[in-house]
Coordinates of C-alpha atoms in Angstrom, one line a residue:
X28 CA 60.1 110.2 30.4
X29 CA 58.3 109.5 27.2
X30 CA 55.0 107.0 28.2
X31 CA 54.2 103.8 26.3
X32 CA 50.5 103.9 25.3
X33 CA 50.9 100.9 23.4
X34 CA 52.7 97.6 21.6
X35 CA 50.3 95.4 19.9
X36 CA 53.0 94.2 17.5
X37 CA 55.8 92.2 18.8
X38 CA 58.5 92.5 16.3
X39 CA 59.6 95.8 16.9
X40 CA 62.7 97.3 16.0
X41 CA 64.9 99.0 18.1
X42 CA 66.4 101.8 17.0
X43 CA 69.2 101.8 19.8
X44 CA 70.6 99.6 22.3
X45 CA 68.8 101.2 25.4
X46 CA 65.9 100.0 27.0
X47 CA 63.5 102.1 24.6
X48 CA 62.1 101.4 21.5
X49 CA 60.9 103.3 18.7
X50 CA 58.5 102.8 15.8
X51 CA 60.8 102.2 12.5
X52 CA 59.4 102.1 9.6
X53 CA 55.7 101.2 9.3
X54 CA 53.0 99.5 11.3
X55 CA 54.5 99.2 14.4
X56 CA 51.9 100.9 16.9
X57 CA 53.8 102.4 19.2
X58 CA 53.4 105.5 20.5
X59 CA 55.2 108.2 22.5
X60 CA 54.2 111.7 24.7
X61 CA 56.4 113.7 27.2
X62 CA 53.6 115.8 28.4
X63 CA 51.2 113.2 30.1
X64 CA 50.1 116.3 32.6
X65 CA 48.4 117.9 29.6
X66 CA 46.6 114.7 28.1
X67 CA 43.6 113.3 30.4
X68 CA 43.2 110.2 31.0
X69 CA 40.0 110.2 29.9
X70 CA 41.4 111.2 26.5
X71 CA 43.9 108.7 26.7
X72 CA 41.6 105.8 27.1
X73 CA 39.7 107.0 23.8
X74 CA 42.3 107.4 21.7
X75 CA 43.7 103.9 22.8
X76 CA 40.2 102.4 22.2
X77 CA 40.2 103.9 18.6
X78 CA 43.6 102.2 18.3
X79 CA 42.8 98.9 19.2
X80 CA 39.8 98.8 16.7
X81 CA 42.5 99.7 14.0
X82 CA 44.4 97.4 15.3
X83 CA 42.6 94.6 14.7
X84 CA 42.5 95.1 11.3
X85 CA 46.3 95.9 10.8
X86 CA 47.4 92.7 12.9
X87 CA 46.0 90.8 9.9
X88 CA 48.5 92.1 7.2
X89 CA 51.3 93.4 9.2
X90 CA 53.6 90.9 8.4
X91 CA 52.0 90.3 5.0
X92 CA 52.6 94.0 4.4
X93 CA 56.5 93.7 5.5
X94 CA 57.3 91.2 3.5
X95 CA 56.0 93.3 0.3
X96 CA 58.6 96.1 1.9
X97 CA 61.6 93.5 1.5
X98 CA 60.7 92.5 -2.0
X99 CA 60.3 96.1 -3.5
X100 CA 62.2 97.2 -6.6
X101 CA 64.9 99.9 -6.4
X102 CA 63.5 103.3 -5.0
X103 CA 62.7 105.9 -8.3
X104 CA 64.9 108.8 -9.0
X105 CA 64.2 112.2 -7.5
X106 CA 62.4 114.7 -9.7
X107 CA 64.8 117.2 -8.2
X108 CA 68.2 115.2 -7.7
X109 CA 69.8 115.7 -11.6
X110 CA 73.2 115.0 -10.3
X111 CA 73.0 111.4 -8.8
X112 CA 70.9 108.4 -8.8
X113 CA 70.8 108.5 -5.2
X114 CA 66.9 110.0 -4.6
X115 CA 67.0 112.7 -1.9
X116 CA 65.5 111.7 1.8
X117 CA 63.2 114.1 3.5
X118 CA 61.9 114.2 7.0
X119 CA 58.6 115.5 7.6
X120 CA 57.5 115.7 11.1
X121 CA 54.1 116.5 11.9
X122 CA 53.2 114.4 9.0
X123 CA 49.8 113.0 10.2
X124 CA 48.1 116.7 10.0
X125 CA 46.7 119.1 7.5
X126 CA 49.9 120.1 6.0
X127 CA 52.1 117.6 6.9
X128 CA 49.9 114.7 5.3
X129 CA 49.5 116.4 2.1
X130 CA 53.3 116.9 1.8
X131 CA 54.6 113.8 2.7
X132 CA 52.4 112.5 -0.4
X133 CA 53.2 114.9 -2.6
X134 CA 56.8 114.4 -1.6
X135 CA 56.7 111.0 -2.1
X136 CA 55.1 111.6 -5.3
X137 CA 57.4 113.3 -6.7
X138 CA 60.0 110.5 -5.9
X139 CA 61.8 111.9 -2.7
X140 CA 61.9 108.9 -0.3
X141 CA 59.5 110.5 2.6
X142 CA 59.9 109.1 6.5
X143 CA 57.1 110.9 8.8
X144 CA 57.8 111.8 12.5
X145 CA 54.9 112.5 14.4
X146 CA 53.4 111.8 18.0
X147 CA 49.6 111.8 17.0
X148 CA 49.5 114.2 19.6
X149 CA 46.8 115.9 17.0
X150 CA 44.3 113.8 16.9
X151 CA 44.4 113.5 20.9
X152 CA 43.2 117.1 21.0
X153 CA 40.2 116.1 18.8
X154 CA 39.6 113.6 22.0
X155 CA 40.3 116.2 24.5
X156 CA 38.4 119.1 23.2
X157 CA 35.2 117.0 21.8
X158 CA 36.1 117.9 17.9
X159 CA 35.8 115.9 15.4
X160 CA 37.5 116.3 11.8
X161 CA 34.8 117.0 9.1
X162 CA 36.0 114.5 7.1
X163 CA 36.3 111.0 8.7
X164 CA 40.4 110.6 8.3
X165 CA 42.1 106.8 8.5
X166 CA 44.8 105.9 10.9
X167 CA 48.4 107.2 9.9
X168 CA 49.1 103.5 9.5
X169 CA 46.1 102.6 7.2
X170 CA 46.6 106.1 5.2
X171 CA 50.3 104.5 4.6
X172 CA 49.4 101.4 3.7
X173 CA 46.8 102.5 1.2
X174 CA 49.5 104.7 -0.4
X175 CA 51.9 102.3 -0.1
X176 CA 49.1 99.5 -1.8
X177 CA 48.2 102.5 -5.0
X178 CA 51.6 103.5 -5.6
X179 CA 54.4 101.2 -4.5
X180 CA 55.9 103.8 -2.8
X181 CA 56.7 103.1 0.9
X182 CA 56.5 106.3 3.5
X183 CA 58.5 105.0 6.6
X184 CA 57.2 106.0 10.3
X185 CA 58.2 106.9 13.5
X186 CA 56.0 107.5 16.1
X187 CA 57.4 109.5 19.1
X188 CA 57.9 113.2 20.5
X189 CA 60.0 115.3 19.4
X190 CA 61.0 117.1 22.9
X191 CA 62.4 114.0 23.6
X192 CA 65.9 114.2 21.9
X193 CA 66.8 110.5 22.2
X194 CA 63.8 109.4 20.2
X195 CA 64.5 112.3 17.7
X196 CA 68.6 111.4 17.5
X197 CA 67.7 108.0 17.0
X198 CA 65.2 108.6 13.9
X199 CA 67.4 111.2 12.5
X200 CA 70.2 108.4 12.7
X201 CA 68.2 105.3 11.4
X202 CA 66.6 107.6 8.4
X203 CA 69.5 110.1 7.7
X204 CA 67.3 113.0 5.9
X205 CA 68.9 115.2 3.2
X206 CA 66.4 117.9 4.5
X207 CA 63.8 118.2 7.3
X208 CA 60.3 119.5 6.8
X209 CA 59.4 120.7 9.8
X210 CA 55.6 120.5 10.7
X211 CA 55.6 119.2 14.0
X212 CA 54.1 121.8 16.3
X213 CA 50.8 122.9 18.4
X214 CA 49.5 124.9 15.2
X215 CA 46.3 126.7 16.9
X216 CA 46.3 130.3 18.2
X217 CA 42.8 129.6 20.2
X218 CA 44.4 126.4 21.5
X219 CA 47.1 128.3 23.1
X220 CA 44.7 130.6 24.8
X221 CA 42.5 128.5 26.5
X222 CA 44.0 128.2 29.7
X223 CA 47.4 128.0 31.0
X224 CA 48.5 124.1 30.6
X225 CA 47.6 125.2 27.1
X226 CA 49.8 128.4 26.8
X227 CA 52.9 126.3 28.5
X228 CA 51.8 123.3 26.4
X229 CA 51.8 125.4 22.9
X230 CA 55.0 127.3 24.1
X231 CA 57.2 124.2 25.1
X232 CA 56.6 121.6 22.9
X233 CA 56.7 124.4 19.6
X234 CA 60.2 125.8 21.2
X235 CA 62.1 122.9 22.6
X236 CA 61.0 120.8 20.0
X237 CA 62.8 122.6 17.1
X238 CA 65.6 123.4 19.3
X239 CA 65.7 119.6 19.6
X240 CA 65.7 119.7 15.6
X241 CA 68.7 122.5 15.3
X242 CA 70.8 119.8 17.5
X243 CA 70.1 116.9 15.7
X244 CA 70.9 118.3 12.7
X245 CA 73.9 119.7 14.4
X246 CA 75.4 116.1 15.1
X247 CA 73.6 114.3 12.8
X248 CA 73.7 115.6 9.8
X249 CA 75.6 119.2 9.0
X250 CA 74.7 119.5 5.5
X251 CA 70.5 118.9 6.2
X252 CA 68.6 121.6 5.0
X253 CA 65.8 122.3 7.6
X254 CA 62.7 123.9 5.8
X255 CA 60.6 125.1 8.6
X256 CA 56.9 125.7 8.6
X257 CA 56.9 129.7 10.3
X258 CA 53.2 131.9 10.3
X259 CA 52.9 135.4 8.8
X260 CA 51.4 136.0 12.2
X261 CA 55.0 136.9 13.4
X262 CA 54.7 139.8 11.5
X263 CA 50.9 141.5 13.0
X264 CA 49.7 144.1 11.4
X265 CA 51.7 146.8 11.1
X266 CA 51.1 150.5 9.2
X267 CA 53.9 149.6 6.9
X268 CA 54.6 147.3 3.8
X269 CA 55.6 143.7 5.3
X270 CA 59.1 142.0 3.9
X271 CA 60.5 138.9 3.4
X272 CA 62.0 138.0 7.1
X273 CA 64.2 141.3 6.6
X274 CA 63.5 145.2 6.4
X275 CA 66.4 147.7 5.0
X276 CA 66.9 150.6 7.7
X277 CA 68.6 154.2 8.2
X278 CA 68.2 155.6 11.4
X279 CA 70.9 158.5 12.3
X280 CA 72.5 158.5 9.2
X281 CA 73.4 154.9 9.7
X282 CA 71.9 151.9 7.5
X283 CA 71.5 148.2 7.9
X284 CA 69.4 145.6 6.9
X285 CA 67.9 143.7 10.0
X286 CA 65.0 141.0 11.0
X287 CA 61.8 142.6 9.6
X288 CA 59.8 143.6 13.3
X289 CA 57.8 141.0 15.0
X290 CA 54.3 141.8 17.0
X291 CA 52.7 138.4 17.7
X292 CA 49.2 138.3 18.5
X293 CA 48.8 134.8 21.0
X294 CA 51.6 132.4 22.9
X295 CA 51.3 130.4 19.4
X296 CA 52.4 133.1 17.4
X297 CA 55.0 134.0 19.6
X298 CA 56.4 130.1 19.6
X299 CA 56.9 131.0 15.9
X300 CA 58.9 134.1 16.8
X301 CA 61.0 132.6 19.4
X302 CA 61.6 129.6 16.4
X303 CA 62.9 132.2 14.5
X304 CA 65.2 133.7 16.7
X305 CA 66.7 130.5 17.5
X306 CA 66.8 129.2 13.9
X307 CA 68.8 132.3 13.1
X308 CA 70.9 132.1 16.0
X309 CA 72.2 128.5 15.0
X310 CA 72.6 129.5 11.3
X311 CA 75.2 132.2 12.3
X312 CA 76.6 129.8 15.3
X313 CA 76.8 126.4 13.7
X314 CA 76.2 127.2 9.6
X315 CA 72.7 125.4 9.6
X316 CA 71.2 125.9 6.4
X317 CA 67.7 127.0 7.1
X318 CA 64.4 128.3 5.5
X319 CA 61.3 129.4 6.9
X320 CA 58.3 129.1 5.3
X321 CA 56.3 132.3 6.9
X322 CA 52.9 130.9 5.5
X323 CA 49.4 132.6 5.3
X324 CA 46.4 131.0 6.6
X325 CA 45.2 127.5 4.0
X326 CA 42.5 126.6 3.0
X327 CA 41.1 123.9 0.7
X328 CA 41.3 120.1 1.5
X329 CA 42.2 118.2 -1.6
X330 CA 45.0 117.4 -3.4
X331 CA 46.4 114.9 -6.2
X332 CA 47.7 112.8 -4.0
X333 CA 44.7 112.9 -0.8
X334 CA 41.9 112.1 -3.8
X335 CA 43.2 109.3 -5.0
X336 CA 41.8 106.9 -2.4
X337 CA 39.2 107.8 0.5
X338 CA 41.5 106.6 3.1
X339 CA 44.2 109.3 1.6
X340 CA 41.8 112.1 2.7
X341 CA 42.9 114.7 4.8
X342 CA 41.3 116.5 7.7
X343 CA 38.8 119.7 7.3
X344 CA 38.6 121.4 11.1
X345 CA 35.3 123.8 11.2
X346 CA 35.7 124.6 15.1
X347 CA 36.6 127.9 16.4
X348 CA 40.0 126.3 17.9
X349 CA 41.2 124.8 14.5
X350 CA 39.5 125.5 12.3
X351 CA 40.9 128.3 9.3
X352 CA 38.3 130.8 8.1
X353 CA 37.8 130.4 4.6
X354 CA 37.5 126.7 5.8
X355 CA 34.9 127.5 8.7
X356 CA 33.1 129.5 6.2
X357 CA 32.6 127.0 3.9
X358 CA 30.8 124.5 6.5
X359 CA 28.3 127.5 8.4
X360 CA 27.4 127.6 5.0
X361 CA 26.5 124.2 4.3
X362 CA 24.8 123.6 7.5
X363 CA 23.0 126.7 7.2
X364 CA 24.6 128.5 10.3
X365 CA 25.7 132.3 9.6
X366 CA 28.8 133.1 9.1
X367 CA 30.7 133.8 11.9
X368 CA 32.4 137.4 11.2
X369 CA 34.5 139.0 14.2
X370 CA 33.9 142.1 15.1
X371 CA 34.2 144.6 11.9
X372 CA 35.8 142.0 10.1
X373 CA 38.6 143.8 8.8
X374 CA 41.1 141.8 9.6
X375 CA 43.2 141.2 6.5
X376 CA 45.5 138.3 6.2
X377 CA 47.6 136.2 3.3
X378 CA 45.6 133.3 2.2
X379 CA 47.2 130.4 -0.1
X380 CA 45.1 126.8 -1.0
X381 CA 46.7 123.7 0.4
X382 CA 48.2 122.6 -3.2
X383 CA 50.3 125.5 -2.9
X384 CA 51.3 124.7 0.7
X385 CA 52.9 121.3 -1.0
X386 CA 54.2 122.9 -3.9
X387 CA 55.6 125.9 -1.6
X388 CA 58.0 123.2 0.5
X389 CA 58.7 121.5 -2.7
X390 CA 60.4 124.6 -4.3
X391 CA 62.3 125.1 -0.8
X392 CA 63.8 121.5 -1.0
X393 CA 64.5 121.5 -4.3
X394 CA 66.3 124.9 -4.2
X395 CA 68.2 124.6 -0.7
X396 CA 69.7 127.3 1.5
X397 CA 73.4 127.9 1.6
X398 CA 75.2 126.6 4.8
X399 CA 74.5 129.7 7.7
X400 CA 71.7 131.2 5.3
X401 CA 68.8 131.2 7.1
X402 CA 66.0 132.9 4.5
X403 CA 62.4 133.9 5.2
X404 CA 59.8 133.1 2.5
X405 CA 56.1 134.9 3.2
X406 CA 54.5 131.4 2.2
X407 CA 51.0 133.0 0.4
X408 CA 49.0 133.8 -3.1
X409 CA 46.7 136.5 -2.1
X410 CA 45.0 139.2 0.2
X411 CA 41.6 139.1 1.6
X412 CA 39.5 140.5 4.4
X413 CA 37.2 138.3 6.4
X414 CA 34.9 140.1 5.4
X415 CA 35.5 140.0 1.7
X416 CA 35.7 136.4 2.7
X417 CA 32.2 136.2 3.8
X418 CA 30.9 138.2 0.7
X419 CA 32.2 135.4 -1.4
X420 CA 31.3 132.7 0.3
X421 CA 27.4 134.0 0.1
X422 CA 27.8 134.6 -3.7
X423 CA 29.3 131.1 -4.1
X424 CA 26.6 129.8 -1.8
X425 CA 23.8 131.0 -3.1
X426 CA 24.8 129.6 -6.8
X427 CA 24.2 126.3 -5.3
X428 CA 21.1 127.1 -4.0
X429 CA 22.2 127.5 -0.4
X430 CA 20.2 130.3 1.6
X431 CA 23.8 132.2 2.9
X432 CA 23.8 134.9 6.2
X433 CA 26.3 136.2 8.2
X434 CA 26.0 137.4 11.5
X435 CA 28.9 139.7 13.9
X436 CA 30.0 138.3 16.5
X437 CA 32.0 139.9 19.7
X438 CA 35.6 139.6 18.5
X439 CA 37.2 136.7 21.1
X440 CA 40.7 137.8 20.1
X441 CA 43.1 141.2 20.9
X442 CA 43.5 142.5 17.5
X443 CA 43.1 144.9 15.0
X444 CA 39.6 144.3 12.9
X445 CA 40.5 147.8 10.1
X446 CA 44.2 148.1 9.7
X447 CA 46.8 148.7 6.8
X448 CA 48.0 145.2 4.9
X449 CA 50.6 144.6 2.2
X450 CA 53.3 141.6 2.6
X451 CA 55.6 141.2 0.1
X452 CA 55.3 137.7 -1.6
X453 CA 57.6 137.1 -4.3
X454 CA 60.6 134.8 -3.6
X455 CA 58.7 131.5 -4.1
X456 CA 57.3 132.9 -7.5
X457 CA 60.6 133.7 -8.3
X458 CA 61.6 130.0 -7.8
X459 CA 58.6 128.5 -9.8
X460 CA 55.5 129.1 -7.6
X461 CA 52.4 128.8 -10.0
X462 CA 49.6 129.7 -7.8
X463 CA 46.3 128.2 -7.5
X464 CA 43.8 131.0 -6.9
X465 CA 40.5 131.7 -4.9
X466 CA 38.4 131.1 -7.7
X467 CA 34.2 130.8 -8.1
X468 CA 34.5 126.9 -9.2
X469 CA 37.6 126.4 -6.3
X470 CA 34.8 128.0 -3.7
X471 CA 31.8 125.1 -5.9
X472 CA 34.0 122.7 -5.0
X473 CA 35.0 123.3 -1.4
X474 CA 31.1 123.8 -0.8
X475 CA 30.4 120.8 -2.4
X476 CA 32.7 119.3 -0.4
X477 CA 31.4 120.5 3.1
X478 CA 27.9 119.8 2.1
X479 CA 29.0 116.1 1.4
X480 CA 30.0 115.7 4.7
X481 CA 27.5 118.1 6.5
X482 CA 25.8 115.3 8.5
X483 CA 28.7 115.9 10.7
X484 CA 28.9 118.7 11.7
X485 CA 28.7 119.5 15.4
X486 CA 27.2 123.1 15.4
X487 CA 28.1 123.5 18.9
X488 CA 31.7 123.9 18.0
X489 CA 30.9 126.3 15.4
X490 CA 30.5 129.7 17.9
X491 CA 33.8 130.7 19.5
X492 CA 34.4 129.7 23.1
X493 CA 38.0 130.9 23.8
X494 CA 38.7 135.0 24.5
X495 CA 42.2 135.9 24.9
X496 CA 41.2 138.1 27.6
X497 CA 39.7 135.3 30.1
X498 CA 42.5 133.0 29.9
X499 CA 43.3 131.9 33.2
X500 CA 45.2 129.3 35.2
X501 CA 42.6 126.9 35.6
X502 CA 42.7 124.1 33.3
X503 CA 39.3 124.6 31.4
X504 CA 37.2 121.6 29.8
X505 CA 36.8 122.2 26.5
X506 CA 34.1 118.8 25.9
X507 CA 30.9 118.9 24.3

């Protein structure tokens, strides 16, 4: 049973004629979880605190703000929608995070009309775990009213979880998306391995909540396109070329093409693989039309859209449970704290900035799966080591007059730190993809950036703290 943290608003609207009622478009504070066991109380009580101060403020223009909502002029044509007047509707949940946020404005941008699903279940892990974004980030409703205020375009909201389907049926029915972004999941591979409420945590809420997805778009809407955010983690690390979701095989003679191999490194990674096996399944069952986005690891903070106000800005993590390297690397250097290499360092991944993330889901929407296609996109621009990482990062850093070291560190995770890497990337370029490179005045910028902010930083959170070896059962406090 989903828990009501709180209802400063009276005029809420109910989305269904039970007892329960669900945040509808906009400044409603209201606010869902189904897994209470997992959230403290001790977290509870801050994040309610940080709400009330907000909503003070919002109290004062709610209804001012609703009334502008009645009066507005016709909604803009979609970029993307030549053949009616009608602009497309997209869904993104998980839209208060680092991705999400940055594509519901970009969405909205570019004239899709953008609803945003989320539980704010993110920011209570900041709460739980002592972290704090590097950049100070607004509340989802004051980031939607300032976007609403600049642009005239309204983003509608509803707060709630996802695991709990009548909450999700009931948005899906009030909003009635042409496609769903999906965002919405526990996106940290540390997170999931530091004890095991995490690992159930990470595993349930990632699995049953897009299962809850597949069904609502199963009776609510047959001809949505889900766009699903997937990891190239699925894949590991394997002594062979990586694919696009699907590898061509002879074995015995015989030849067939089937689901490219899947060696997950953490219970995060293998949410994502169990995602895909169902997302497939229901595409072949039921004729969803599905794509997912197997992305590399982002990096960058700014786009169009977050720069034009500073309560658009999106979150920068630098911890060891959130935080992505190229980011991480970025802020050690600032603050003057070696870089934090794992073992050998390796360990070779995909890498993409955060403007292509948005332009990335934008090509998917625009250019939809068939009904009972479900296609795999490997959602990244380029290779790099974390070492060849580091080696940039200390060029860049030392152009700016910053005094840049790097230190090994005992590897925390089960993994290979030398191995073979080549992943195919070339369906979204084929669709339009015009990359944004890890360039020297991209690397100024983000370094800039972190030293803007550098007063605070908590270096404590900097050194890793979770091994995937000394997970245990105990719930393990995570607090500064």
């Amino acid at each position: 049973m989903a828990q009501l943290l709180s209802s400063p608003c009276p005029s809420v609207i109910s989305l269904s004629s039970s007892s329960k009622n669900y945040i509808k478009p906009f400044g409603l504070n209201q606010t869902f979880f189904n897994h209470p066991q997992v959230l403290s109380t001790s977290s509870l009580k801050g994040l309610l605190f940080q709400e009330k101060k907000q909503t003070r403020r919002r109290r004062r223009r709610s209804c001012v703000f609703r009334a502008a909502i009645s009066q507005q002029a016709p909604p803009e044509t979609s970029t993307n929608d030549s053949s009616s007047s009608k602009p497309k509707r997209v869904m993104v949940i998980g839209g208060d995070g680092y991705c999400g946020w940055a594509t519901a404005l970009h969405l909205s941008k570019k004239n899709y009309e953008v609803a945003i699903v989320d539980n704010l279940v993110r920011r209570l892990f900041d709460h739980q775990l002592g972290l704090e974004s590097l950049t100070p980030i607004a509340s989802i409703h004051d980031r939607i009213s300032r976007w609403k205020a600049l642009t005239g375009k309204t983003i509608e909201l509803y707060v709630g979880d996802i695991c709990d389907f009548e909450f999700l049926s009931e948005s899906f029915k009030s909003f009635q998306p042409d496609s769903v972004v999906h965002f919405g999941e526990q996106r940290s591979a540390p997170y999931s391995m530091i004890d095991r409420s995490r690992a159930v945590f990470t595993q349930h809420n990632n699995v049953i909540g897009t299962i809850n997805v597949l069904f609502a778009i199963k009776e609510f809407g047959e001809e949505c396109h889900l766009v699903k955010l997937g990891t190239m983690g699925e894949y590991g690390t394997p002594n062979i070329d990586i694919e696009e979701g699907y590898i061509t095989i002879t074995h015995n003679g015989r030849t067939d093409t089937l689901p490219y191999p899947k060696q997950a490194s953490s219970f995060y990674h293998l949410s994502k693989v169990h995602d895909s096996h169902n997302i497939a399944f229901t595409c072949k069952a039921w004729g969803i039309r599905a794509t997912d986005l197997n992305q590399g690891v982002v990096y960058g903070v700014k786009t169009d859209e977050t720069e034009m106000h500073e309560e658009l800005r999106n979150r920068l993590d630098y911890d060891a449970v959130f935080g992505t390297a190229l980011n991480r690397f970025c802020v050690q250097a600032a603050v003057g704290h070696p870089l934090t290499v794992y073992g050998k360092g390796g360990q070779t991944r995909g890498y993409l900035d955060i403007r292509d993330t948005v332009q990335c889901v934008e090509l998917a929407i625009a250019n939809p799966a068939k009904a009972g296609e479900f296609r795999v996109f490997n959602q990244f621009t380029e290779q790099f080591s974390v070492n060849e990482l580091a080696s940039l990062v200390t060029k860049a850093g030392s152009k700016l007059g910053l005094d840049v070291t790097k230190m090994t560190v005992p590897n925390p995770r089960v993994e290979a730190e030398e191995h073979y890497y080549n992943a195919k990337h070339t369906k979204l370029m084929e669709l339009g993809l015009e990359p944004h490179y890890l360039s020297e005045s991209l690397l100024d910028s983000l370094l800039n950036f972190a030293v803007q902010f550098k007063d605070r930083v908590d270096t404590k959170q900097i050194m890793p703290s979770v091994s995937w070896k000394k997970i245990g059962v105990k719930t393990k406090s995570m607090g500064a």
